[in-house]
Short mmCIF file of C-alpha atoms in Angstrom, two decimals:
data_model
loop_
_atom_site.label_atom_id
_atom_site.label_comp_id
_atom_site.label_asym_id
_atom_site.label_seq_id
_atom_site.Cartn_x
_atom_site.Cartn_y
_atom_site.Cartn_z
CA ASP A 119 9.37 -12.20 -6.96
CA SER A 120 5.99 -10.10 -6.58
CA GLY A 121 4.79 -10.04 -10.50
CA VAL A 122 4.78 -6.88 -10.58
CA THR A 123 8.39 -5.23 -12.10
CA GLN A 124 9.22 -1.30 -11.72
CA THR A 125 12.37 0.04 -13.21
CA PRO A 126 14.72 1.03 -12.23
CA LYS A 127 15.37 0.64 -8.92
CA HIS A 128 17.51 3.01 -7.33
CA LEU A 129 17.05 6.39 -8.89
CA ILE A 130 20.02 9.73 -8.24
CA THR A 131 19.38 13.09 -10.08
CA ALA A 132 20.14 16.81 -9.68
CA THR A 133 16.54 19.38 -8.68
CA GLY A 134 15.41 19.90 -11.65
CA GLN A 135 15.81 17.36 -12.90
CA ARG A 136 13.47 15.06 -14.72
CA VAL A 137 12.58 11.34 -14.70
CA THR A 138 10.92 8.82 -15.42
CA LEU A 139 9.72 5.38 -13.91
CA ARG A 140 8.31 2.57 -15.45
CA CYS A 141 6.37 -0.72 -13.77
CA SER A 142 4.98 -3.07 -15.67
CA PRO A 143 1.48 -4.78 -13.88
CA ARG A 144 0.95 -8.49 -13.59
CA SER A 145 -0.18 -10.65 -15.88
CA GLY A 146 -3.23 -9.64 -16.18
CA ASP A 147 -3.89 -7.06 -13.91
CA LEU A 148 -5.73 -3.92 -15.95
CA SER A 149 -5.43 -1.33 -13.03
CA VAL A 150 -2.03 -0.15 -12.13
CA TYR A 151 -1.62 2.15 -9.28
CA TRP A 152 1.36 4.30 -8.63
CA TYR A 153 1.88 5.84 -4.48
CA GLN A 154 4.93 7.49 -2.79
CA GLN A 155 6.27 6.75 0.22
CA SER A 156 8.59 9.33 1.92
CA LEU A 157 11.26 8.80 4.42
CA ASP A 158 9.38 6.83 7.94
CA GLN A 159 6.44 7.88 6.24
CA GLY A 160 2.54 5.99 5.00
CA LEU A 161 2.18 5.51 1.20
CA GLN A 162 0.60 8.53 -0.17
CA PHE A 163 -1.85 7.68 -3.45
CA LEU A 164 -0.75 9.44 -6.32
CA ILE A 165 -2.44 8.03 -9.18
CA GLN A 166 -4.58 5.32 -11.04
CA TYR A 167 -4.86 4.02 -15.05
CA TYR A 168 -7.14 1.25 -15.95
CA ASN A 169 -6.71 -0.75 -18.73
CA GLY A 170 -4.84 3.27 -20.62
CA GLU A 171 -7.77 5.63 -19.01
CA GLU A 172 -7.04 7.45 -16.02
CA ARG A 173 -9.29 5.92 -13.36
CA ALA A 174 -8.52 8.25 -10.06
CA LYS A 175 -5.90 10.62 -9.42
CA GLY A 176 -4.99 11.79 -4.88
CA ASN A 177 -2.07 14.52 -4.20
CA ILE A 178 -0.29 14.09 -7.67
CA LEU A 179 1.21 17.67 -7.74
CA GLU A 180 0.90 19.14 -11.41
CA ARG A 181 4.87 19.11 -11.91
CA PHE A 182 3.91 14.49 -11.97
CA SER A 183 2.20 12.75 -14.74
CA ALA A 184 1.48 9.48 -15.16
CA GLN A 185 0.14 7.55 -18.36
CA GLN A 186 -0.57 3.45 -19.28
CA PHE A 187 0.49 1.49 -22.99
CA PRO A 188 -1.16 -0.12 -24.83
CA ASP A 189 -0.12 -3.09 -23.72
CA LEU A 190 -0.23 -1.80 -19.29
CA HIS A 191 2.74 -1.13 -18.70
CA SER A 192 2.90 2.32 -16.78
CA GLU A 193 5.44 5.40 -17.05
CA LEU A 194 5.56 7.82 -14.10
CA ASN A 195 6.60 11.56 -14.89
CA LEU A 196 8.21 14.18 -11.83
CA SER A 197 9.75 16.86 -13.73
CA SER A 198 11.42 20.00 -11.75
CA LEU A 199 12.17 17.87 -9.09
CA GLU A 200 13.49 19.14 -5.48
CA LEU A 201 14.87 18.19 -2.97
CA GLY A 202 11.44 16.85 -1.29
CA ASP A 203 10.56 15.00 -3.31
CA SER A 204 12.85 12.42 -2.57
CA ALA A 205 11.21 9.00 -1.34
CA LEU A 206 9.97 5.42 -2.90
CA TYR A 207 7.90 5.66 -5.85
CA PHE A 208 5.80 2.09 -5.43
CA CYS A 209 3.62 1.02 -8.08
CA ALA A 210 0.96 -1.46 -7.92
CA SER A 211 -1.26 -3.37 -9.70
CA SER A 212 -5.15 -5.20 -9.49
CA VAL A 213 -7.06 -6.99 -11.22
CA GLY A 214 -9.84 -5.05 -10.18
CA THR A 215 -11.87 -7.94 -7.63
CA GLY A 216 -11.70 -7.07 -3.78
CA TYR A 217 -8.44 -8.79 -3.25
CA GLY A 218 -5.25 -6.45 -2.43
CA TYR A 219 -3.39 -4.96 -4.78
CA THR A 220 0.26 -6.75 -5.98
CA PHE A 221 2.82 -4.24 -5.41
CA GLY A 222 6.19 -3.39 -6.81
CA SER A 223 9.85 -3.48 -5.17
CA GLY A 224 9.90 0.33 -5.62
CA THR A 225 11.57 3.45 -7.74
CA ARG A 226 14.42 5.13 -4.59
CA LEU A 227 14.63 7.86 -6.58
CA THR A 228 16.55 10.69 -4.57
CA VAL A 229 17.25 14.11 -5.53
CA VAL A 230 20.56 16.45 -4.45
CA ALA B 80 -13.16 10.63 2.68
CA GLN B 81 -12.65 7.44 3.97
CA THR B 82 -9.54 7.99 6.14
CA VAL B 83 -8.10 5.50 8.24
CA THR B 84 -5.86 6.01 11.52
CA GLN B 85 -3.07 3.95 13.24
CA SER B 86 -2.67 5.55 16.91
CA GLN B 87 0.58 2.39 17.83
CA PRO B 88 3.45 4.61 15.81
CA GLU B 89 5.87 1.89 17.54
CA MET B 90 5.35 -1.32 19.77
CA SER B 91 6.83 -4.63 20.54
CA VAL B 92 7.31 -7.73 22.00
CA GLN B 93 8.98 -10.50 22.96
CA GLU B 94 9.72 -13.41 20.73
CA ALA B 95 6.99 -16.30 21.36
CA GLU B 96 4.25 -14.22 22.84
CA THR B 97 1.48 -12.07 20.99
CA VAL B 98 0.87 -8.71 20.26
CA THR B 99 -1.79 -6.34 19.01
CA LEU B 100 -1.46 -3.70 15.74
CA SER B 101 -4.67 -1.24 16.04
CA CYS B 102 -6.30 0.78 13.49
CA THR B 103 -9.75 2.35 13.35
CA TYR B 104 -10.87 3.59 10.16
CA ASP B 105 -13.93 6.87 8.70
CA THR B 106 -15.88 5.28 5.82
CA SER B 107 -19.59 5.93 5.61
CA GLU B 108 -19.61 2.98 3.30
CA SER B 109 -20.76 -0.18 4.27
CA ASP B 110 -18.92 -2.13 1.13
CA TYR B 111 -15.52 -2.35 1.56
CA TYR B 112 -12.55 -4.30 1.85
CA LEU B 113 -9.99 -4.32 4.45
CA PHE B 114 -5.85 -4.86 4.74
CA TRP B 115 -3.00 -5.10 5.84
CA TYR B 116 0.27 -5.00 4.97
CA LYS B 117 3.72 -6.05 6.03
CA GLN B 118 6.91 -2.98 4.75
CA PRO B 119 10.03 -5.86 6.31
CA PRO B 120 13.70 -2.94 5.16
CA SER B 121 13.91 -5.28 2.55
CA ARG B 122 10.45 -1.62 2.32
CA GLN B 123 8.22 -4.18 -1.03
CA MET B 124 5.00 -4.49 0.42
CA ILE B 125 3.57 -8.40 1.21
CA LEU B 126 0.19 -8.65 1.89
CA VAL B 127 -0.41 -10.34 5.39
CA ILE B 128 -3.88 -10.41 5.62
CA ARG B 129 -7.39 -9.56 4.02
CA GLN B 130 -10.65 -8.92 5.32
CA GLU B 131 -13.57 -8.02 3.76
CA ALA B 132 -16.73 -6.29 6.05
CA TYR B 133 -19.59 -7.90 4.54
CA LYS B 134 -18.06 -11.13 6.36
CA GLN B 135 -19.01 -11.51 10.40
CA GLN B 136 -15.79 -13.66 10.64
CA ASN B 137 -12.50 -12.48 11.29
CA ALA B 138 -9.96 -13.30 8.41
CA THR B 139 -7.28 -15.81 9.58
CA GLU B 140 -3.53 -16.98 8.12
CA ASN B 141 -2.70 -18.70 10.39
CA ARG B 142 -0.35 -16.61 12.73
CA PHE B 143 -1.51 -14.10 12.25
CA SER B 144 -5.32 -12.84 12.34
CA VAL B 145 -7.26 -10.64 12.92
CA ASN B 146 -10.51 -8.25 15.39
CA PHE B 147 -13.25 -6.71 13.04
CA GLN B 148 -15.54 -4.64 14.55
CA LYS B 149 -17.93 -3.23 11.99
CA ALA B 150 -19.91 -1.36 14.14
CA ALA B 151 -16.97 0.54 16.00
CA LYS B 152 -14.83 0.87 12.42
CA SER B 153 -12.51 -1.06 14.43
CA PHE B 154 -9.80 -3.21 12.61
CA SER B 155 -7.08 -4.62 14.75
CA LEU B 156 -4.10 -7.42 13.71
CA LYS B 157 -2.95 -9.80 16.00
CA ILE B 158 0.38 -10.99 16.52
CA SER B 159 1.36 -14.75 17.54
CA ASP B 160 3.85 -17.23 18.63
CA SER B 161 6.50 -13.41 17.34
CA GLN B 162 8.96 -14.42 15.00
CA LEU B 163 11.69 -11.89 15.12
CA GLY B 164 11.11 -12.31 11.11
CA ASP B 165 8.11 -10.75 11.67
CA ALA B 166 9.78 -7.21 12.36
CA ALA B 167 8.04 -4.65 9.83
CA MET B 168 5.87 -1.27 9.41
CA TYR B 169 2.25 -2.77 9.79
CA PHE B 170 -0.27 -1.03 7.25
CA CYS B 171 -3.57 -0.57 7.57
CA ALA B 172 -5.52 -0.30 4.60
CA TYR B 173 -8.61 0.76 3.19
CA ARG B 174 -10.79 0.10 -0.34
CA ARG B 175 -13.87 0.65 -1.25
CA ALA B 176 -16.12 -2.82 -2.76
CA TYR B 177 -16.05 -0.49 -6.42
CA ASN B 178 -14.46 -1.92 -8.61
CA THR B 179 -10.92 -1.30 -9.20
CA ASP B 180 -11.14 1.38 -6.22
CA LYS B 181 -7.76 2.50 -5.30
CA LEU B 182 -6.73 1.86 -1.58
CA ILE B 183 -6.10 3.89 1.27
CA PHE B 184 -3.06 3.56 4.94
CA GLY B 185 -2.85 4.18 7.57
CA THR B 186 0.18 5.74 9.05
CA GLY B 187 2.16 2.37 9.57
CA THR B 188 3.40 0.56 13.12
CA ARG B 189 6.72 -1.20 13.71
CA LEU B 190 6.84 -3.56 15.29
CA GLN B 191 10.30 -4.88 16.58
CA VAL B 192 10.09 -8.16 18.13
CA PHE B 193 12.99 -8.53 20.69
CA PRO B 194 15.32 -12.19 21.49
#
């Protein structure tokens, strides 16, 4: 257990639907990062939150949004889903030092 | 913009042998961090080793070591005495030294280990 919890582990949904992915960061970590990994691809940065505020945005589609709550957990909302959104979505957290980030086990999203 | 390049999509090694995975990066920053992450079939992202750019000494973690060439912007990973459990995707990653900055990943190298 890395200390970063992602739910659900697997999600199958139809095109056009909306889903919410949840992430609880490691205790004490204020930063949460969301990444998307399509099949056999690298990890693409989507968005970062720090202590409740959006800190940085990457290649995140307008159909996607995220937020971080006062208890520091974060949610990634994906709407109007398309087949191409099928991917592994990772959440990572960091305390903000130069150390590598701790990743959750990911949510496997399949859009059918 | 910073970029990370892994030019070897696949590599293979015999068990107990040594293999080196390549990584180059592009940045105008002088202070940053570099990482190697391992992603086994379970898909979990596991930190293997990290290097601070201002340290000239190459990082080492047991059988894993790096060759950090700052001027050449090169950061290779050497795995010694390869084991079957080392088979995985390996990702090189970069982040600026700014607090909480994001990780930028390369496209990965798939390592196969043969008995």
